[in-house]
CSV table of N, CA and C in Angstrom, one decimal:
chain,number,residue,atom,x,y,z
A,1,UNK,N,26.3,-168.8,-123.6
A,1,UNK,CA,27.1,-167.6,-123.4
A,1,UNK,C,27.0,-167.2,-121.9
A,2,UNK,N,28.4,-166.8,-121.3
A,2,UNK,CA,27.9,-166.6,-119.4
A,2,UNK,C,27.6,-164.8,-119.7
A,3,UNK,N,27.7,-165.0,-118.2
A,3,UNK,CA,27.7,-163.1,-118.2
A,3,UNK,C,28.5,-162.4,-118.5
A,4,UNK,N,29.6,-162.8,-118.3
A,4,UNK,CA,31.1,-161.8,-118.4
A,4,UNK,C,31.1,-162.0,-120.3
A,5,UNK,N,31.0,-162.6,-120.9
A,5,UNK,CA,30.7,-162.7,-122.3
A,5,UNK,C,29.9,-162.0,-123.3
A,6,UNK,N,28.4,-161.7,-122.5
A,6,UNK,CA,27.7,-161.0,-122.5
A,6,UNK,C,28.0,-159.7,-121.9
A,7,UNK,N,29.1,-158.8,-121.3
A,7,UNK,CA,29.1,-157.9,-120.6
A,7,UNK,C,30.0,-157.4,-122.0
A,8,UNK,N,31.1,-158.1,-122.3
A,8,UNK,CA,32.4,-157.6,-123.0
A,8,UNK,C,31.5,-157.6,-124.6
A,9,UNK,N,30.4,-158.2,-124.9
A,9,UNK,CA,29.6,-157.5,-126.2
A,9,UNK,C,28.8,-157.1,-126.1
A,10,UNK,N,27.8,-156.7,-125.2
A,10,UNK,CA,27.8,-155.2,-125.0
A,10,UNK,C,28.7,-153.7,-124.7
A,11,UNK,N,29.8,-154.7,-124.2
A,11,UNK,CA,30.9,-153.2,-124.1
A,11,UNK,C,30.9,-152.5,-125.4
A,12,UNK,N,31.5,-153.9,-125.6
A,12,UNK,CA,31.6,-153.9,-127.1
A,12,UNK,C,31.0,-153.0,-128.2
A,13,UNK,N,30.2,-153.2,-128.8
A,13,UNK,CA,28.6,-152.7,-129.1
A,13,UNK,C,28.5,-150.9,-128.9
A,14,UNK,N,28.7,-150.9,-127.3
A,14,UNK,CA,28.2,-149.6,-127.1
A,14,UNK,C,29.7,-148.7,-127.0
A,15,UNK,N,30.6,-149.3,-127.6
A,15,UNK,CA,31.7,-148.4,-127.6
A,15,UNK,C,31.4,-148.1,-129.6
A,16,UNK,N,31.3,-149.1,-129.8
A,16,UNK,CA,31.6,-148.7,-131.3
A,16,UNK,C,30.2,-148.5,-131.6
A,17,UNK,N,28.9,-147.9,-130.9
A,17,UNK,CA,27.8,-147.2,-131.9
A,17,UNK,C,28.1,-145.8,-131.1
A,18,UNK,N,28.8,-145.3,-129.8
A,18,UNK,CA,28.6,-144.3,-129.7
A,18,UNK,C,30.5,-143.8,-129.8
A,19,UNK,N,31.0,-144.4,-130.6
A,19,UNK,CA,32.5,-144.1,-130.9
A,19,UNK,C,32.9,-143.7,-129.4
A,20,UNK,N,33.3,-144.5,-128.2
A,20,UNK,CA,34.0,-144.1,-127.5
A,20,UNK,C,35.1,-144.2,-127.4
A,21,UNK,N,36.0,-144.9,-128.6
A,21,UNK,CA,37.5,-145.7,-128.5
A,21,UNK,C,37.8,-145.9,-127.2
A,22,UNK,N,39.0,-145.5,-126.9
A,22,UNK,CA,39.9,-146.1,-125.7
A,22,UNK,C,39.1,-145.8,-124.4
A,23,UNK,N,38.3,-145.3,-124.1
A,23,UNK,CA,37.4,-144.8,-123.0
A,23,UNK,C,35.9,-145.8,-123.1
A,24,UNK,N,36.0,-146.3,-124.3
A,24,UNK,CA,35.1,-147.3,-124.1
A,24,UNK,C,35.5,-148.6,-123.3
A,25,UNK,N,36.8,-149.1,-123.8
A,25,UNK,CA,37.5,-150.4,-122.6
A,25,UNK,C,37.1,-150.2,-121.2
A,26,UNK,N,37.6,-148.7,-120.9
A,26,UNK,CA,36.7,-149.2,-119.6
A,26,UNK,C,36.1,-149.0,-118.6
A,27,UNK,N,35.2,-149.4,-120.0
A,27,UNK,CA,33.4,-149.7,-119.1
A,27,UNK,C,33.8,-151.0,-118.5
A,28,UNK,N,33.1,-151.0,-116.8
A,28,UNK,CA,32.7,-152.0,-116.1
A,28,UNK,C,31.6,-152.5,-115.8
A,29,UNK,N,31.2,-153.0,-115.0
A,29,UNK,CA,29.1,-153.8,-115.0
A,29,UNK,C,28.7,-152.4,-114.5
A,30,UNK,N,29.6,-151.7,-112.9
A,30,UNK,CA,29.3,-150.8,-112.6
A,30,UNK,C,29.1,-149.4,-113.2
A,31,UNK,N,29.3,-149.4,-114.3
A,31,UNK,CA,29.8,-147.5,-114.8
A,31,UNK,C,28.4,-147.5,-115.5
A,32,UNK,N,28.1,-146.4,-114.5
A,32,UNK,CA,27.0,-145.1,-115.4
A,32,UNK,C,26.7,-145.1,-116.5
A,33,UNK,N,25.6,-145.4,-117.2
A,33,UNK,CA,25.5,-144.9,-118.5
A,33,UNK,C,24.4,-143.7,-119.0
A,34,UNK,N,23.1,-144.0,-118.7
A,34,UNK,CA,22.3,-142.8,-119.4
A,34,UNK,C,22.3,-142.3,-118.1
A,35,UNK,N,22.6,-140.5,-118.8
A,35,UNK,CA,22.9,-139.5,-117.5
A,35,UNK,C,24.7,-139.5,-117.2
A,36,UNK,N,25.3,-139.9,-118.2
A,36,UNK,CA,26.6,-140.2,-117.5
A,36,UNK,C,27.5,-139.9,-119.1
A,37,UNK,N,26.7,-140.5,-120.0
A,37,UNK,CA,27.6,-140.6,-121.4
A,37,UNK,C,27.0,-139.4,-121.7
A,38,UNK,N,27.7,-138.4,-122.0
A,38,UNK,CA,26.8,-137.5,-123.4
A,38,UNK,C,26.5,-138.2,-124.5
A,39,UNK,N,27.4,-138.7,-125.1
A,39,UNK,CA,27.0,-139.4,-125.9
A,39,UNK,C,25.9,-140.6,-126.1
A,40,UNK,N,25.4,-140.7,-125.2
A,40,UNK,CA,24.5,-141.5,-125.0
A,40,UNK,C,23.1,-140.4,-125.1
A,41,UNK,N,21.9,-140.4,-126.4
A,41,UNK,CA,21.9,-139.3,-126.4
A,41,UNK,C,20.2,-140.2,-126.9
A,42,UNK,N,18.9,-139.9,-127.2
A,42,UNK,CA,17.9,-140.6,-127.2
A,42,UNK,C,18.1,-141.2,-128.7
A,43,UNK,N,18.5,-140.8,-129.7
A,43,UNK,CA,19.0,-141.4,-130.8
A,43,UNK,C,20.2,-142.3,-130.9
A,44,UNK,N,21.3,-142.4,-129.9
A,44,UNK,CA,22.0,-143.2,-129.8
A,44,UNK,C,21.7,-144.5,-128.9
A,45,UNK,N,20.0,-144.0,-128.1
A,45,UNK,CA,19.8,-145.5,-127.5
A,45,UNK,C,18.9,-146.4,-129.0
A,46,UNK,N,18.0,-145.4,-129.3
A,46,UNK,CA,17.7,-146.1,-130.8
A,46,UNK,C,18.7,-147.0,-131.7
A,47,UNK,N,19.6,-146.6,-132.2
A,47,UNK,CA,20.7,-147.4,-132.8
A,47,UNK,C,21.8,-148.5,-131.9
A,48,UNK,N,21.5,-148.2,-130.6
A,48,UNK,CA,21.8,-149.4,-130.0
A,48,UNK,C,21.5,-150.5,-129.9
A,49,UNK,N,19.6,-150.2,-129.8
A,49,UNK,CA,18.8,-151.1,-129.6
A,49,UNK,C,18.9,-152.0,-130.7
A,50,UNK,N,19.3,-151.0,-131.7
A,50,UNK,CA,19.1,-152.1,-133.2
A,50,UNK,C,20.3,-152.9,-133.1
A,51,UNK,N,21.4,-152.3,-133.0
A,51,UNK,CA,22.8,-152.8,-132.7
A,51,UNK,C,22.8,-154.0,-132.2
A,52,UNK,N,22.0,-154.4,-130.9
A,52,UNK,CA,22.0,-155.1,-129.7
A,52,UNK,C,20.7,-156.4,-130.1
A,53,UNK,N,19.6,-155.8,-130.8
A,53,UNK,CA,19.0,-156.8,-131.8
A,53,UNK,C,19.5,-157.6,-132.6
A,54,UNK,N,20.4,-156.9,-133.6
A,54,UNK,CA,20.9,-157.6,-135.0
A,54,UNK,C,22.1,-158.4,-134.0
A,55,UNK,N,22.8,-158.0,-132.8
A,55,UNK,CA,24.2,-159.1,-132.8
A,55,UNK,C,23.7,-160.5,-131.8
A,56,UNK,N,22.4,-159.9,-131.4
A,56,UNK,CA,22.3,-160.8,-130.0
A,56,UNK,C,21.1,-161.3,-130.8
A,57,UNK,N,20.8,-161.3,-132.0
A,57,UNK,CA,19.4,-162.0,-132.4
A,57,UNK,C,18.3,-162.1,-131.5
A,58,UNK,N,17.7,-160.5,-130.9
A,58,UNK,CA,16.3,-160.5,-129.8
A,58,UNK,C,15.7,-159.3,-130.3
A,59,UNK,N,14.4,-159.7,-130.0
A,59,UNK,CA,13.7,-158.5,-130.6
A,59,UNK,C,13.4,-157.9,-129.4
A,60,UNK,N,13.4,-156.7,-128.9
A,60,UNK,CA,13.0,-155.3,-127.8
A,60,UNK,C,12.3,-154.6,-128.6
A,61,UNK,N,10.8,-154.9,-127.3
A,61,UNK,CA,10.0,-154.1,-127.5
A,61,UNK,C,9.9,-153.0,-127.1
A,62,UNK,N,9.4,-151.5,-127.1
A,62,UNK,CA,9.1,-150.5,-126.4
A,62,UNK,C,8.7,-150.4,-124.7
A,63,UNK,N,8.2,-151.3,-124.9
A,63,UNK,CA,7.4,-151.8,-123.3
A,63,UNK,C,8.7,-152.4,-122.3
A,64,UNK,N,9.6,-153.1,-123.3
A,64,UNK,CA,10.4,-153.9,-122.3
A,64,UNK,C,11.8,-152.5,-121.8
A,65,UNK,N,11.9,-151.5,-122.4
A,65,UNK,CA,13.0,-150.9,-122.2
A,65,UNK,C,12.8,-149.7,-121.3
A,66,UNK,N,13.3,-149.3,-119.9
A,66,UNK,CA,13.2,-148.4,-119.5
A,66,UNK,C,14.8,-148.0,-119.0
A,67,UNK,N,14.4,-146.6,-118.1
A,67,UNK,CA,15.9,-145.9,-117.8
A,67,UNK,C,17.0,-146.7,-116.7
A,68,UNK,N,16.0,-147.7,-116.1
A,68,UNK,CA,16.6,-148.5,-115.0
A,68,UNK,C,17.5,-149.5,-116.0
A,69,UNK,N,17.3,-150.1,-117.5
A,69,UNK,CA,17.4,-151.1,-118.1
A,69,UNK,C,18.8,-150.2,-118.9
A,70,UNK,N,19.4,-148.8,-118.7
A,70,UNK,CA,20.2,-148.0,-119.2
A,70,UNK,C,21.3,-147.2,-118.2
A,71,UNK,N,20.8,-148.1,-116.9
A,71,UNK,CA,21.3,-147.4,-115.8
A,71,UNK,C,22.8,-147.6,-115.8
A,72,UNK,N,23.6,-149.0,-115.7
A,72,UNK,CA,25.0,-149.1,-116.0
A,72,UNK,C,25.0,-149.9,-116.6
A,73,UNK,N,26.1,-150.4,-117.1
A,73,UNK,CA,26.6,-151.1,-118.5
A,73,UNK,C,26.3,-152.6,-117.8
A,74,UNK,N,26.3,-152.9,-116.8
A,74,UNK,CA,25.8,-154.7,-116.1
A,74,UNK,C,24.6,-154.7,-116.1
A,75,UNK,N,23.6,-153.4,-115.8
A,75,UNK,CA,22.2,-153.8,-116.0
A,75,UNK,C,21.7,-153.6,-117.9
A,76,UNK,N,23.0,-152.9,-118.2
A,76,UNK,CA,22.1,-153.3,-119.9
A,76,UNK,C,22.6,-154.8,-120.2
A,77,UNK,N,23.6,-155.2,-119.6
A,77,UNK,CA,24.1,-156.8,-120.2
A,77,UNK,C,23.1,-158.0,-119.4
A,78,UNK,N,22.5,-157.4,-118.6
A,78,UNK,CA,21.7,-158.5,-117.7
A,78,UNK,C,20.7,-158.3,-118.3
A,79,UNK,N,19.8,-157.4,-119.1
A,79,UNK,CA,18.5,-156.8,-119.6
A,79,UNK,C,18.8,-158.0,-120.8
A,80,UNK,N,20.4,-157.5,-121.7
A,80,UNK,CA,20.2,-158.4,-123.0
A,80,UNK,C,20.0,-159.7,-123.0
A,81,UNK,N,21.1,-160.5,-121.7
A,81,UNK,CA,21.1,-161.9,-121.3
A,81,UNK,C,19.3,-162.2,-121.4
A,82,UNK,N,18.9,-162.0,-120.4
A,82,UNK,CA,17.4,-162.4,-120.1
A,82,UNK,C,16.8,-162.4,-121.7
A,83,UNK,N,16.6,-161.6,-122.5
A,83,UNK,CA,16.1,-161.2,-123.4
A,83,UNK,C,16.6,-162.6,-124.2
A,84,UNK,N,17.7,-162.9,-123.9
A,84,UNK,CA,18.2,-163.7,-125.7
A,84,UNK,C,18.2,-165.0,-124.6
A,85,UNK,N,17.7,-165.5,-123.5
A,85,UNK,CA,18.0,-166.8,-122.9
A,85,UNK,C,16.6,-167.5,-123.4
C-alpha cells in the first residue's frame, strides 16, 4: 500500500467515525486535526484508534500515540503506515 492509499483510508475512516460528510473529502496531508475538529473530541480519538486497528490490522499502544501523531491528517497516515509496515 503507498502513501497516498494510506492517506485516502484514513481520510476515510476519520470522516465516517466523526460523521464529517462532505467536509470530510477535504481533508488533505496538511489539514489540522486535534485542536481543529471539534469533533475530534478525547472519545472520538478512542474509537478511531479502534477504527484504524480493526481496518489496518495494527495494534496501538498507549505509549505509541501522542498529540504530534494527531496533528494533521498526513501525520496520522504516516503514524498508521509505519505501524502496519
Amino acid at each position: 500500500m503507498n502513501s497516498e492509499q494510506t492517506l485516502d483510508q484514513v481520510r476515510t475512516l476519520l470522516t465516517d467515525v466523526l460523521n464529517l460528510g462532505p467536509a470530510g473529502a477535504a481533508l488533505d496531508a496538511g489539514s489540522p486535526l486535534l485542536g481543529s475538529l471539534p469533533e475530534l473530541d478525547s472519545m472520538a480519538v478512542v474509537t478511531l484508534i479502534g477504527a484504524l486497528e480493526e481496518h489496518f490490522g495494527i495494534a496501538i499502544d498507549d505509549d505509541d500515540i501522542s498529540a504530534s501523531t494527531f496533528a494533521t491528517l498526513g501525520s496520522l497516515a504516516a503514524f498508521v503506515e509505519q505501524k502496519a509496515a
